[in-house]
Amino acid sequence: MENLIAVFTLIVIVGGAGTYLIKAKRSGVKCIGCPAGGACSDNNKIKKKKLEGPVIAKKTIVISGMHCAHCVKSVTDSLNRINGVAARVNLSKGCAKILLDREVEESVMISAVEKEGFSVDSIRS
């Protein structure tokens, strides 16, 4: 009897998830589970930030948890709000390439990424 209940519960859960995915795709959702509600698109233009001075350092931040263009845009915007930082985020590689024109504490960049709901795995120079 317990096995029957477990199997029935599993069928209901899998069936509900499948129904959700089918309805979401039919309604035009591009990214299932997207923090933007699936409304993100690949043509969100991300403006390149120009630094005020010459580049004095380059860093790579390895980021986990990004799934879509909206994730990339939110991380890029958050990092680019930091004075002295110009960021380019790559979804497929799960990292951000950072150019610095002044000394910026790594903790400031980590906080900017984590504020958007993602995790920083490492920072390399």
Short mmCIF file of C-alpha atoms in Angstrom, two decimals:
data_model
loop_
_atom_site.label_atom_id
_atom_site.label_comp_id
_atom_site.label_asym_id
_atom_site.label_seq_id
_atom_site.Cartn_x
_atom_site.Cartn_y
_atom_site.Cartn_z
CA MET A 1 0.00 0.00 0.00
CA GLU A 2 2.85 2.39 0.88
CA ASN A 3 4.54 1.66 -2.45
CA LEU A 4 1.30 2.40 -4.27
CA ILE A 5 1.02 5.79 -2.54
CA ALA A 6 4.64 6.60 -3.36
CA VAL A 7 4.17 5.67 -7.03
CA PHE A 8 0.95 7.70 -7.26
CA THR A 9 2.67 10.74 -5.68
CA LEU A 10 5.57 10.43 -8.10
CA ILE A 11 3.19 10.24 -11.08
CA VAL A 12 1.34 13.36 -9.90
CA ILE A 13 4.59 15.31 -9.43
CA VAL A 14 6.12 14.28 -12.77
CA GLY A 15 2.81 14.85 -14.57
CA GLY A 16 2.43 18.30 -13.04
CA ALA A 17 5.97 19.26 -14.00
CA GLY A 18 5.45 18.03 -17.55
CA THR A 19 2.19 19.95 -17.84
CA TYR A 20 3.88 23.11 -16.56
CA LEU A 21 6.71 22.80 -19.09
CA ILE A 22 4.34 22.20 -22.00
CA LYS A 23 2.10 25.15 -21.06
CA ALA A 24 5.11 27.42 -20.53
CA LYS A 25 6.62 26.58 -23.92
CA ARG A 26 3.27 26.99 -25.69
CA SER A 27 2.80 30.42 -24.12
CA GLY A 28 6.16 31.56 -25.48
CA VAL A 29 8.36 31.36 -22.40
CA LYS A 30 11.95 31.35 -23.60
CA CYS A 31 13.62 30.41 -20.35
CA ILE A 32 11.93 28.08 -17.88
CA GLY A 33 12.87 29.04 -14.32
CA CYS A 34 14.13 32.47 -15.36
CA PRO A 35 14.05 35.09 -12.60
CA ALA A 36 12.39 37.41 -15.14
CA GLY A 37 9.46 35.02 -15.40
CA GLY A 38 10.69 33.66 -18.71
CA ALA A 39 10.38 37.03 -20.40
CA CYS A 40 14.07 37.44 -21.10
CA SER A 41 15.25 37.49 -24.68
CA ASP A 42 18.56 37.10 -26.40
CA ASN A 43 18.35 40.57 -27.93
CA ASN A 44 18.70 42.44 -24.63
CA LYS A 45 21.55 44.70 -25.64
CA ILE A 46 24.16 45.00 -22.93
CA LYS A 47 25.97 48.30 -23.14
CA LYS A 48 29.74 48.15 -23.02
CA LYS A 49 31.18 50.26 -20.23
CA LYS A 50 34.16 52.46 -21.00
CA LEU A 51 36.66 52.92 -18.24
CA GLU A 52 37.82 56.41 -17.32
CA GLY A 53 41.51 55.51 -17.20
CA PRO A 54 43.90 52.92 -18.61
CA VAL A 55 43.41 49.27 -17.69
CA ILE A 56 45.70 48.37 -14.77
CA ALA A 57 44.40 44.85 -14.08
CA LYS A 58 42.31 42.04 -15.54
CA LYS A 59 40.42 39.43 -13.55
CA THR A 60 38.15 36.50 -14.27
CA ILE A 61 35.29 35.75 -11.90
CA VAL A 62 33.86 32.23 -12.11
CA ILE A 63 30.12 32.42 -11.37
CA SER A 64 27.60 29.64 -10.79
CA GLY A 65 23.84 29.79 -11.06
CA MET A 66 23.41 31.75 -14.30
CA HIS A 67 20.88 30.21 -16.70
CA CYS A 68 19.79 32.79 -19.27
CA ALA A 69 20.32 36.17 -20.88
CA HIS A 70 18.53 37.87 -17.99
CA CYS A 71 21.06 36.39 -15.56
CA VAL A 72 23.93 37.69 -17.71
CA LYS A 73 22.40 41.16 -17.92
CA SER A 74 21.78 41.41 -14.17
CA VAL A 75 25.34 40.34 -13.30
CA THR A 76 26.86 42.60 -15.96
CA ASP A 77 24.83 45.62 -14.82
CA SER A 78 25.65 44.99 -11.16
CA LEU A 79 29.39 44.72 -11.80
CA ASN A 80 29.43 47.72 -14.16
CA ARG A 81 27.86 49.91 -11.46
CA ILE A 82 31.16 49.64 -9.54
CA ASN A 83 33.50 52.56 -10.25
CA GLY A 84 36.60 51.37 -12.07
CA VAL A 85 35.07 48.07 -13.27
CA ALA A 86 34.09 47.09 -16.82
CA ALA A 87 32.57 43.60 -17.04
CA ARG A 88 31.74 41.20 -19.87
CA VAL A 89 29.81 38.15 -18.71
CA ASN A 90 29.82 34.89 -20.67
CA LEU A 91 26.89 32.57 -19.96
CA SER A 92 28.30 29.45 -21.63
CA LYS A 93 31.61 29.71 -19.77
CA GLY A 94 29.97 30.81 -16.50
CA CYS A 95 32.38 33.65 -15.94
CA ALA A 96 32.87 37.40 -16.06
CA LYS A 97 35.94 39.02 -17.59
CA ILE A 98 36.75 42.15 -15.60
CA LEU A 99 38.87 45.13 -16.62
CA LEU A 100 39.96 47.51 -13.85
CA ASP A 101 41.27 51.06 -14.14
CA ARG A 102 41.85 51.34 -10.38
CA GLU A 103 42.23 49.15 -7.33
CA VAL A 104 38.91 47.48 -6.45
CA GLU A 105 38.54 45.06 -3.55
CA GLU A 106 37.51 41.56 -4.61
CA SER A 107 34.90 41.57 -1.85
CA VAL A 108 33.12 44.47 -3.59
CA MET A 109 32.88 42.49 -6.84
CA ILE A 110 31.79 39.34 -4.99
CA SER A 111 29.05 41.29 -3.22
CA ALA A 112 27.81 42.70 -6.53
CA VAL A 113 27.45 39.19 -7.98
CA GLU A 114 25.90 37.71 -4.84
CA LYS A 115 23.44 40.62 -4.60
CA GLU A 116 21.97 39.36 -7.88
CA GLY A 117 21.51 35.86 -6.42
CA PHE A 118 24.53 34.05 -7.88
CA SER A 119 27.61 32.45 -6.34
CA VAL A 120 31.24 33.32 -6.96
CA ASP A 121 33.31 30.17 -7.21
CA SER A 122 36.69 31.85 -7.71
CA ILE A 123 38.50 34.98 -8.88
CA ARG A 124 41.66 34.71 -10.99
CA SER A 125 44.04 37.42 -12.11
#
